[in-house]
Amino acid sequence: MNDTIHVKTMAEFTASGETPEILFWVGCSGSFDDRAKKITRAIVRILNHVNIKFAILGMEESCTGDPAKRAGNEFLFQMQAMQNITTLNNYNIKKIVTGCPHCFNTIKNEYPQLGGQYEVIHHTQLVQELINEGKLKVQGGEFKGKKIVYHDPCYLGRANDVYEAPRDVIKSLDVDLAEMKRSKAKGLCCGAGGAQMFKEAEKGTKEVNVERAEEALAENPDVIAVACPFCNTMMTDGVKHFNKEEHTKVLDIAELVVKANNL
Amino acid sequence: MISTIVFILLAISGTVFFLYNAKKVHRNIFLGKQVNVSGNTSARLNTMLRVAFGQSKMATRPVPFILHLFVYVGFVLINIEVLEMVFDGVFNTHRAFFILGSFYNFLIGFFEILAFLVTFGCAVFLIRRNVVHVKRLVMKELSGWPKMDANIILCSEIVLMSALFLMNAADQTLQVKYNDHYQHCGSFPISHFIAPFLSGLSVGKLIFIERSCWWLHIFGIFGFLNYLPYSKHFHILLAFPNTYLSNLNPKGKFTNLDSVTDVVKPNFDPGYQPVTDPNKPERFGAKDVFDLNWKQLLDAYTCTECGRCTSSCPQNMTGKVLSPRKIMMDTRDRLVEVGKNIDKNKGTFVDDGKSLLGDYITNEEIWACNTCNACVQECPVNIDPLSIITDMRRYLVMEQSSAPNELNGMFSNMENNGAPWQFSPADRANWVNEAS
Ligand code: SF4
Ligand code: SF4
């Protein structure tokens, strides 16, 4: 695996008088969280591999405001949103791919009313499109025949009815795709959404991520595939709770594709 | 003759009293704020047909789906027979719709089978609630009146259906013994099993049984109608408008607060024209029922208390206090309380020092939510408990500044660093040069 990745910021594109095909919205987790940064790099490896001209905002990106909005802080949300919309509109951005379902949902559904209209897709949708169009050829590699369960992120699944794109990508890797008892529209939250990621849970009998990890582990999978950096954190912790991290890995779909194909 | 007059009086008073109560419910619902739910008629009709009429969201749980389908279809169709009963009541006829001929016989037979299925469904529902104790049907928010309400409904449906069978059994016996008035018609696949037990009775007794059951059924129907506004059973009517008015947006799209946009947007767009009326400042978010919009209040009256939402809530299943069903029940209870207050005080609400958030719903419930939309997805009549939770969070954060401390920390990180954690914005693209 070649360790270098190629990334240009929007500012660099503009300086050289070029326009990218698509903007990659990295998100806070993908930018700062050590585990999620690996997912970000995997997404970039795919983009590099198919030679898509993409840009990031770099230091000009700011939180979409999703956690503020879900937590009821509409002021802070709209401040963040309008700041980002100003940046995006100044660069005349038309199409955005996000590495996080929360960014995806917020920009796609909640920015238009505040003046930000873009075509927004999630990275699993982009990868599926690339495979469908024949631009990305994939094989199972180390995952061939392995048992994989996919955990639906709430903000990709129920919130936006995207259930098949991530599954199609996984299936293209020649694996044994298993479903948990609660999946797709009935999928169970990992416990992070609604700003719970940033606070202690209320008093109860169990953590939500433990409940969900238990359900995933009941399928005895080699990999729990996720499509959200927050789900990744929650499921990883859940698997550790059951001391199963040797046996079951938690990987983003982008990482699966990259690892299987040595991108 | 007398019976005709009694019947007509009953029908008129039953209907008038129902309309009187329905009007109060209507008034209560429109205590809520304005919300624009117009447009897109065809998508709305489609949703209503699928979800309310077609029961599409029930199908994910097959056992209650089938049983509920029996009761629902039975309930709707048997009302055709009630139409005939009303006609007979007014014109003192016997089974006037027999002019339909052999099709009539088929219908009556079909209704009997439906009535049997209704009885069966209700019986199993009673067992699920009171013997098997299906978890979502015995949770603590149901203790007291809600539990009783459910049992009252199920028992009265069984009584109504039994009256129908007994009436038909007496009727068919009379058709043999006394067919001056009781002309020979109908087919009775269920009640003919009961008829032999009545064959020894005199004509007078049979007529007494037949008439008593007829009256019981008629009283039952009007009683039931008037019970609806006090009961979770109101859903049999409200499910239709409520699903018609469903949110058609993706579930992840939360409402935009225009009042906030009016404050924030001018900083970015000096030419921006505010859309809310500055002379009528509104509270941010919701503390009481008045702060919710009328669709949210309609949701509360439509709730069937089935608990599908709560049984799919990740926080509830892990032992937290949050229960989306309780959010809906509390909203309705508070709204009813407010309505009574208005009735008592000649049409105006006199502050009772209470509010939905605080006296019914606690902050702990509100902060436990994952905003995962499982409850919204699950609700068979398209109720949105999450929107009420979100509005209450808005009130707590923007009016009370009383978010949990960690969330306040997250807010200030976002304000200062553009990320929910304490990282410098300058480090945002460090990942580019880190090995993976
Ligand atoms: S949105 Fe909130 S209340 Fe509804 S199921 Fe999810 S956690 Fe429970
Ligand atoms: S909100 Fe919907 S799912 Fe929940 S109890 Fe009421 S009707 Fe059932």
XYZ file of N, CA and C in Angstrom, chain B residues 64-272:
627
model
N -50.312 -9.256 16.113
C -51.282 -8.183 16.358
C -51.851 -7.606 15.066
N -51.081 -7.675 13.986
C -51.567 -7.158 12.709
C -52.828 -7.901 12.271
N -52.750 -9.234 12.257
C -53.890 -10.041 11.809
C -55.089 -9.830 12.739
N -54.824 -9.884 14.047
C -55.935 -9.747 14.993
C -56.578 -8.371 14.869
N -55.718 -7.339 14.751
C -56.249 -5.985 14.635
C -57.022 -5.830 13.326
N -56.531 -6.520 12.292
C -57.208 -6.461 10.996
C -58.630 -7.030 11.117
N -58.768 -8.145 11.843
C -60.103 -8.712 12.086
C -61.009 -7.649 12.704
N -60.486 -7.038 13.779
C -61.320 -6.096 14.525
C -61.632 -4.869 13.667
N -60.612 -4.406 12.954
C -60.768 -3.197 12.133
C -61.739 -3.429 10.974
N -61.493 -4.478 10.198
C -62.367 -4.752 9.053
C -63.772 -5.056 9.550
N -63.868 -5.868 10.590
C -65.162 -6.200 11.174
C -65.880 -4.944 11.601
N -65.163 -4.097 12.312
C -65.779 -2.889 12.835
C -66.328 -2.010 11.711
N -65.531 -1.848 10.661
C -65.960 -0.985 9.559
C -67.157 -1.591 8.825
N -67.049 -2.890 8.501
C -68.081 -3.485 7.655
C -69.386 -3.755 8.394
N -69.255 -4.149 9.671
C -70.484 -4.447 10.406
C -71.342 -3.190 10.517
N -70.695 -2.034 10.387
C -71.469 -0.796 10.411
C -72.474 -0.703 9.265
N -72.242 -1.460 8.185
C -73.235 -1.495 7.110
C -74.526 -2.111 7.649
N -74.341 -3.153 8.462
C -75.524 -3.777 9.059
C -76.194 -2.816 10.043
N -75.362 -2.012 10.712
C -75.942 -1.035 11.644
C -76.812 -0.035 10.880
N -76.371 0.300 9.676
C -77.196 1.184 8.830
C -78.601 0.610 8.675
N -78.632 -0.693 8.402
C -79.929 -1.348 8.249
C -80.720 -1.289 9.559
N -79.995 -1.483 10.669
C -80.677 -1.441 11.964
C -81.281 -0.057 12.195
N -80.533 0.961 11.783
C -81.042 2.321 11.920
C -82.296 2.484 11.064
N -82.232 1.987 9.841
C -83.370 2.075 8.927
C -84.594 1.370 9.520
N -84.353 0.144 10.006
C -85.445 -0.616 10.637
C -86.005 0.142 11.834
N -85.105 0.808 12.565
C -85.525 1.549 13.748
C -86.451 2.693 13.382
N -86.109 3.386 12.320
C -86.907 4.546 11.935
C -88.225 4.118 11.292
N -88.194 3.107 10.443
C -89.395 2.764 9.670
C -90.124 1.532 10.182
N -89.636 1.035 11.328
C -90.272 -0.109 11.944
C -90.389 -1.290 10.975
N -89.355 -1.505 10.206
C -89.338 -2.634 9.272
C -88.518 -3.768 9.887
N -88.542 -4.915 9.238
C -87.668 -6.004 9.654
C -86.713 -6.339 8.519
N -85.418 -6.090 8.771
C -84.385 -6.402 7.785
C -84.752 -5.840 6.398
N -84.852 -4.524 6.381
C -85.329 -3.833 5.182
C -84.426 -4.060 3.971
N -83.150 -4.311 4.236
C -82.237 -4.427 3.094
C -82.364 -5.760 2.361
N -83.343 -6.578 2.801
C -83.530 -7.870 2.136
C -83.928 -7.702 0.680
N -84.333 -6.473 0.308
C -84.625 -6.242 -1.113
C -83.406 -6.587 -1.982
N -82.216 -6.682 -1.350
C -81.022 -7.062 -2.112
C -81.062 -8.534 -2.520
N -81.986 -9.289 -1.938
C -82.159 -10.685 -2.337
C -81.057 -11.584 -1.815
N -80.592 -12.487 -2.665
C -79.648 -13.495 -2.185
C -78.316 -12.859 -1.761
N -77.999 -11.706 -2.345
C -76.770 -11.020 -1.928
C -76.869 -10.616 -0.458
N -78.105 -10.303 -0.044
C -78.330 -9.932 1.349
C -77.966 -11.104 2.268
N -78.414 -12.284 1.847
C -78.101 -13.463 2.656
C -76.601 -13.652 2.783
N -75.925 -13.429 1.662
C -74.472 -13.548 1.697
C -73.878 -12.539 2.681
N -74.365 -11.279 2.590
C -73.830 -10.219 3.456
C -74.000 -10.554 4.933
N -75.207 -10.975 5.278
C -75.478 -11.258 6.686
C -74.585 -12.398 7.182
N -74.432 -13.390 6.334
C -73.543 -14.499 6.692
C -72.115 -14.005 6.870
N -71.692 -13.173 5.934
C -70.336 -12.621 5.970
C -70.128 -11.794 7.243
N -71.141 -10.980 7.585
C -71.021 -10.157 8.790
C -70.911 -11.023 10.043
N -71.623 -12.131 10.028
C -71.526 -13.021 11.197
C -70.122 -13.567 11.351
N -69.545 -13.927 10.225
C -68.177 -14.451 10.299
C -67.228 -13.350 10.777
N -67.435 -12.147 10.237
C -66.612 -11.024 10.699
C -66.790 -10.800 12.202
N -68.052 -10.839 12.636
C -68.331 -10.602 14.052
C -67.641 -11.658 14.904
N -67.578 -12.860 14.388
C -66.880 -13.911 15.115
C -65.383 -13.584 15.205
N -64.829 -13.125 14.079
C -63.401 -12.792 14.079
C -63.116 -11.613 15.013
N -64.039 -10.636 15.047
C -63.877 -9.505 15.961
C -63.831 -10.022 17.402
N -64.784 -10.902 17.719
C -64.841 -11.449 19.076
C -63.548 -12.185 19.406
N -63.115 -12.995 18.464
C -61.883 -13.743 18.662
C -60.710 -12.789 18.879
N -60.591 -11.781 17.995
C -59.499 -10.805 18.107
C -59.513 -10.121 19.464
N -60.678 -9.658 19.873
C -60.768 -8.946 21.154
C -60.414 -9.861 22.317
N -60.846 -11.114 22.209
C -60.542 -12.050 23.294
C -59.030 -12.249 23.410
N -58.361 -12.440 22.268
C -56.909 -12.628 22.323
C -56.233 -11.352 22.836
N -56.744 -10.201 22.407
C -56.167 -8.939 22.904
C -56.296 -8.843 24.425
N -57.459 -9.255 24.941
C -57.637 -9.231 26.401
C -56.626 -10.145 27.083
N -56.426 -11.299 26.470
C -55.474 -12.250 27.054
C -54.056 -11.683 27.001
N -53.709 -11.063 25.862
C -52.358 -10.484 25.753
C -52.128 -9.424 26.824
N -53.157 -8.636 27.104
C -53.004 -7.566 28.084
C -53.042 -8.054 29.531
N -53.969 -9.000 29.799
C -54.249 -9.323 31.195
C -53.709 -10.661 31.670
N -53.361 -11.531 30.734
C -52.857 -12.839 31.156
C -51.400 -13.025 30.736
N -51.147 -12.888 29.437
C -49.782 -13.091 28.953
C -48.876 -11.918 29.337
N -49.464 -10.750 29.539
C -48.708 -9.540 29.888
C -47.616 -9.198 28.885
N -47.985 -9.036 27.622
C -47.040 -8.567 26.609
C -46.426 -7.254 27.121
N -45.086 -7.178 27.081
C -44.388 -6.118 27.813
C -44.894 -4.712 27.496
N -45.042 -4.422 26.189
C -45.407 -3.044 25.864
C -46.839 -2.705 26.289
N -47.615 -3.735 26.646
C -49.007 -3.487 27.016
C -49.216 -3.420 28.528
N -48.144 -3.580 29.282
C -48.304 -3.517 30.741
C -47.314 -2.552 31.393
N -46.708 -1.669 30.587
C -45.702 -0.779 31.179
C -46.345 0.261 32.085
N -45.488 0.919 32.888
C -46.093 1.665 33.998
C -46.934 2.855 33.572
N -46.667 3.446 32.397
C -47.513 4.584 32.012
C -48.957 4.157 31.711
N -49.183 2.828 31.647
C -50.535 2.364 31.358
C -51.345 2.056 32.610
N -50.706 2.126 33.783
C -51.475 1.716 34.962
C -52.589 2.722 35.228
N -53.685 2.222 35.785
C -54.837 3.084 36.041
C -55.746 3.174 34.834
N -56.162 4.376 34.519
C -57.153 4.605 33.470
C -56.788 4.002 32.109
N -55.548 4.206 31.606
C -55.268 3.663 30.267
C -55.499 2.158 30.174
N -55.160 1.434 31.233
C -55.355 -0.015 31.222
C -56.853 -0.326 31.210
N -57.564 0.376 32.067
C -59.006 0.194 32.161
C -59.661 0.539 30.823
N -59.240 1.650 30.232
C -59.774 2.110 28.950
C -59.686 0.983 27.921
N -58.498 0.392 27.816
C -58.297 -0.679 26.836
C -59.236 -1.843 27.115
N -59.351 -2.222 28.381
C -60.215 -3.359 28.720
C -61.693 -3.046 28.488
N -62.088 -1.819 28.792
C -63.482 -1.431 28.550
C -63.824 -1.593 27.070
N -62.930 -1.090 26.224
C -63.191 -1.156 24.784
C -63.315 -2.605 24.325
N -62.348 -3.417 24.730
C -62.354 -4.804 24.260
C -63.594 -5.541 24.755
N -63.927 -5.333 26.034
C -65.105 -6.022 26.573
C -66.363 -5.521 25.873
N -66.479 -4.206 25.657
C -67.736 -3.768 25.039
C -67.843 -4.259 23.607
N -66.722 -4.400 22.921
C -66.836 -4.955 21.566
C -67.332 -6.394 21.628
N -66.835 -7.129 22.593
C -67.291 -8.518 22.721
C -68.785 -8.548 23.059
N -69.214 -7.659 23.952
C -70.639 -7.608 24.311
C -71.480 -7.264 23.080
N -71.025 -6.262 22.319
C -71.775 -5.860 21.121
C -71.903 -7.016 20.126
N -70.810 -7.704 19.924
C -70.836 -8.808 18.965
C -71.716 -9.944 19.475
N -71.657 -10.204 20.785
C -72.494 -11.270 21.339
C -73.963 -10.910 21.176
N -74.281 -9.628 21.372
C -75.667 -9.190 21.205
C -76.115 -9.437 19.769
N -75.205 -9.201 18.847
C -75.535 -9.416 17.437
C -75.869 -10.896 17.184
N -75.051 -11.778 17.745
C -75.295 -13.218 17.552
C -76.623 -13.645 18.170
N -76.830 -13.165 19.399
C -78.047 -13.564 20.097
C -79.278 -13.028 19.362
N -79.176 -11.803 18.871
C -80.276 -11.210 18.122
C -80.578 -12.059 16.885
N -79.512 -12.420 16.173
C -79.714 -13.228 14.965
C -80.281 -14.604 15.296
N -79.846 -15.167 16.409
C -80.345 -16.491 16.794
C -81.840 -16.414 17.072
N -82.252 -15.387 17.831
C -83.669 -15.222 18.133
C -84.445 -14.935 16.859
N -83.864 -14.120 16.003
C -84.500 -13.730 14.752
C -84.793 -14.956 13.886
N -83.785 -15.811 13.739
C -84.020 -16.945 12.835
C -85.025 -17.929 13.421
N -85.071 -18.008 14.762
C -86.087 -18.847 15.380
C -87.469 -18.251 15.121
N -87.570 -16.941 15.235
C -88.834 -16.256 14.972
C -89.258 -16.389 13.513
N -88.261 -16.411 12.641
C -88.595 -16.545 11.212
C -89.358 -17.837 10.949
N -89.103 -18.836 11.806
C -89.827 -20.097 11.658
C -91.183 -20.016 12.365
N -91.128 -19.488 13.620
C -92.324 -19.537 14.462
C -93.320 -18.421 14.186
N -92.858 -17.308 13.704
C -93.730 -16.122 13.681
C -93.297 -15.242 12.527
N -93.586 -15.710 11.319
C -93.014 -14.936 10.227
C -93.946 -13.872 9.656
N -94.932 -13.430 10.480
C -95.736 -12.284 10.054
C -94.840 -11.065 9.915
N -94.128 -10.771 10.978
C -93.207 -9.634 10.937
C -91.793 -10.097 10.562
N -91.400 -11.236 11.115
C -90.040 -11.718 10.888
C -89.962 -12.508 9.594
N -89.902 -11.773 8.479
C -89.846 -12.443 7.179
C -88.588 -13.299 7.090
N -88.663 -14.310 6.286
C -87.586 -15.281 6.181
C -86.428 -14.728 5.342
N -85.333 -14.430 5.969
C -84.180 -13.930 5.202
C -82.909 -14.021 6.027
N -81.791 -13.845 5.345
C -80.486 -13.875 6.011
C -79.920 -15.275 6.061
N -78.588 -15.345 6.255
C -77.992 -16.658 6.521
C -77.108 -16.479 7.750
N -77.059 -17.504 8.572
C -76.492 -17.319 9.907
C -75.480 -18.403 10.257
N -74.316 -18.346 9.637
C -73.348 -19.433 9.828
C -72.875 -19.581 11.278
N -72.893 -18.522 12.057
C -72.437 -18.642 13.444
C -73.625 -18.818 14.381
N -74.611 -17.910 14.248
C -75.665 -17.905 15.263
C -76.611 -19.102 15.142
N -76.540 -19.835 14.036
C -77.428 -21.005 13.991
C -76.980 -22.084 14.977
N -75.759 -21.933 15.498
C -75.342 -22.837 16.571
C -76.011 -22.460 17.896
N -76.415 -21.183 17.998
C -77.053 -20.735 19.235
C -78.559 -20.982 19.170
N -79.097 -20.888 17.941
C -80.552 -20.960 17.757
C -81.213 -22.160 18.456
N -80.648 -23.386 18.369
C -81.322 -24.530 19.006
C -81.605 -24.310 20.493
N -80.738 -23.550 21.175
C -80.958 -23.311 22.603
C -82.193 -22.442 22.846
N -82.644 -21.752 21.801
C -83.764 -20.835 21.978
C -85.082 -21.437 21.490
N -84.991 -22.609 20.829
C -86.170 -23.119 20.119
C -87.345 -23.396 21.051
N -87.082 -23.680 22.329
C -88.169 -23.968 23.253
C -88.901 -22.739 23.768
N -88.360 -21.554 23.477
C -88.947 -20.340 24.056
C -90.190 -19.898 23.292
N -91.081 -19.207 24.015
C -92.299 -18.709 23.377
C -91.970 -17.555 22.445
N -92.897 -17.272 21.552
C -92.701 -16.167 20.612
C -92.450 -14.866 21.370
N -93.232 -14.637 22.410
C -93.083 -13.406 23.194
C -91.677 -13.271 23.753
N -91.166 -14.343 24.327
C -89.816 -14.286 24.910
C -88.779 -14.052 23.825
N -89.002 -14.721 22.704
C -88.043 -14.568 21.602
C -88.013 -13.120 21.117
N -89.202 -12.550 20.971
C -89.245 -11.152 20.525
C -88.542 -10.277 21.559
N -88.780 -10.585 22.838
C -88.119 -9.812 23.885
C -86.592 -9.895 23.746
N -86.087 -11.105 23.542
C -84.624 -11.270 23.387
C -84.142 -10.522 22.147
N -84.875 -10.723 21.062
C -84.445 -10.114 19.793
C -84.405 -8.582 19.926
N -85.489 -8.029 20.504
C -85.559 -6.559 20.659
C -84.496 -6.041 21.642
N -84.326 -6.759 22.753
C -83.341 -6.316 23.745
C -81.961 -6.237 23.115
N -81.616 -7.274 22.363
C -80.283 -7.282 21.744
C -80.171 -6.163 20.720
N -81.271 -5.951 20.011
C -81.266 -4.876 19.012
C -81.004 -3.541 19.708
N -81.746 -3.311 20.793
C -81.552 -2.050 21.523
C -80.153 -1.960 22.134
N -79.693 -3.067 22.659
C -78.352 -3.076 23.253
C -77.326 -2.672 22.203
N -77.513 -3.228 21.020
C -76.570 -2.921 19.947
C -76.638 -1.430 19.590
N -77.876 -0.936 19.449
C -78.038 0.472 19.092
C -77.463 1.382 20.187
N -77.842 1.094 21.436
C -77.283 1.887 22.542
C -75.763 1.772 22.558
N -75.319 0.548 22.331
C -73.870 0.297 22.341
C -73.153 1.168 21.326
N -73.708 1.241 20.130
C -73.061 1.994 19.061
C -72.968 3.478 19.439
N -74.092 4.029 19.924
C -74.049 5.450 20.284
C -73.200 5.681 21.536
N -73.246 4.716 22.444
C -72.405 4.821 23.634
C -70.937 4.835 23.226
N -70.608 3.930 22.339
C -69.238 3.799 21.862
C -68.781 5.097 21.202
N -69.636 5.629 20.347
C -69.312 6.867 19.646
C -68.974 7.970 20.652
N -69.756 8.018 21.719
C -69.552 9.083 22.689
C -68.425 8.799 23.669
N -68.014 7.575 23.673
C -66.878 7.211 24.522
C -65.556 7.641 23.853
N -65.563 7.646 22.525
C -64.331 7.900 21.770
C -63.550 9.127 22.245
N -64.190 10.293 22.381
C -63.395 11.472 22.710
C -62.675 11.376 24.058
N -63.093 10.439 24.915
C -62.434 10.288 26.212
C -61.376 9.197 26.200
N -61.225 8.565 25.048
C -60.486 7.308 25.043
C -59.391 7.309 23.989
N -58.434 6.389 24.177
C -57.433 6.166 23.140
C -58.079 5.630 21.866
N -59.348 5.199 22.018
C -60.022 4.626 20.860
C -60.409 5.678 19.824
N -60.187 6.928 20.165
C -60.427 8.019 19.224
C -59.634 7.820 17.931
N -58.596 6.999 18.018
C -57.748 6.793 16.834
C -58.528 6.237 15.653
N -59.662 5.550 15.930
C -60.365 4.964 14.784
C -60.881 6.047 13.843
N -61.088 7.244 14.376
C -61.465 8.362 13.496
C -60.245 9.205 13.124
N -59.435 9.544 14.149
C -58.360 10.517 13.906
C -57.198 9.952 13.100
N -57.094 8.622 13.036
C -55.999 8.042 12.258
C -56.036 8.562 10.821
N -57.231 8.839 10.328
C -57.334 9.252 8.923
C -56.789 10.663 8.700
N -57.326 11.686 9.388
C -56.711 13.009 9.200
C -55.244 13.034 9.614
N -54.914 12.285 10.662
C -53.535 12.357 11.155
C -52.523 11.820 10.143
N -52.888 10.736 9.457
C -51.959 10.223 8.457
C -51.991 11.093 7.200
N -53.148 11.671 6.906
C -53.219 12.595 5.768
C -52.247 13.753 5.991
N -52.143 14.180 7.240
C -51.293 15.330 7.558
C -49.872 14.922 7.931
N -49.491 13.688 7.609
C -48.147 13.196 7.945
C -47.057 14.125 7.448
N -45.943 14.085 8.146
C -44.750 14.770 7.677
C -44.219 14.030 6.448
N -44.143 14.719 5.325
C -43.700 14.052 4.095
C -42.203 14.222 3.850
N -41.536 14.997 4.706
C -40.093 15.210 4.536
C -39.314 13.986 5.018
N -38.030 13.914 4.621
C -37.211 12.850 5.220
C -37.232 13.012 6.741
N -37.213 11.882 7.449
C -37.340 11.961 8.904
C -36.187 12.710 9.562
N -35.055 12.752 8.871
C -33.908 13.425 9.477
C -33.999 14.937 9.435
N -34.935 15.453 8.656
C -35.038 16.906 8.525
C -35.838 17.468 9.690
N -35.156 18.155 10.594
C -35.848 18.769 11.726
C -36.367 20.138 11.294
N -37.403 20.613 11.995
C -37.968 21.894 11.596
C -36.958 23.019 11.785
N -37.112 24.038 10.965
C -36.270 25.215 11.091
C -37.017 26.231 11.959
N -36.320 26.856 12.895
C -36.990 27.881 13.700
C -36.814 29.238 13.028
N -37.873 29.714 12.394
C -37.791 30.980 11.668
C -37.434 32.146 12.582
N -37.946 32.077 13.813
C -37.646 33.176 14.738
C -36.141 33.277 14.982
N -35.452 32.151 14.956
C -33.992 32.169 15.126
C -33.326 32.670 13.840
N -33.837 32.196 12.712
C -33.275 32.647 11.435
C -33.350 34.175 11.333
N -34.451 34.731 11.803
C -34.613 36.185 11.744
C -33.558 36.924 12.550
N -33.038 36.285 13.574
C -31.989 36.919 14.375
C -30.616 36.672 13.769
N -30.393 35.438 13.291
C -29.049 35.053 12.840
C -28.754 35.552 11.422
N -29.725 35.412 10.551
C -29.462 35.646 9.129
C -28.984 37.067 8.785
N -29.522 38.105 9.416
C -29.048 39.450 9.059
C -27.537 39.631 9.219
N -26.909 38.824 10.088
C -25.446 38.902 10.227
C -24.728 38.449 8.968
N -25.396 37.618 8.190
C -24.754 37.066 7.006
C -25.291 37.703 5.729
N -26.515 38.201 5.809
C -27.182 38.724 4.627
C -27.925 40.008 5.018
N -27.253 41.157 4.869
C -27.828 42.417 5.349
C -29.183 42.736 4.703
N -29.446 42.214 3.511
C -30.709 42.514 2.846
C -31.858 41.616 3.277
N -31.608 40.714 4.227
C -32.613 39.715 4.619
C -33.837 40.350 5.274
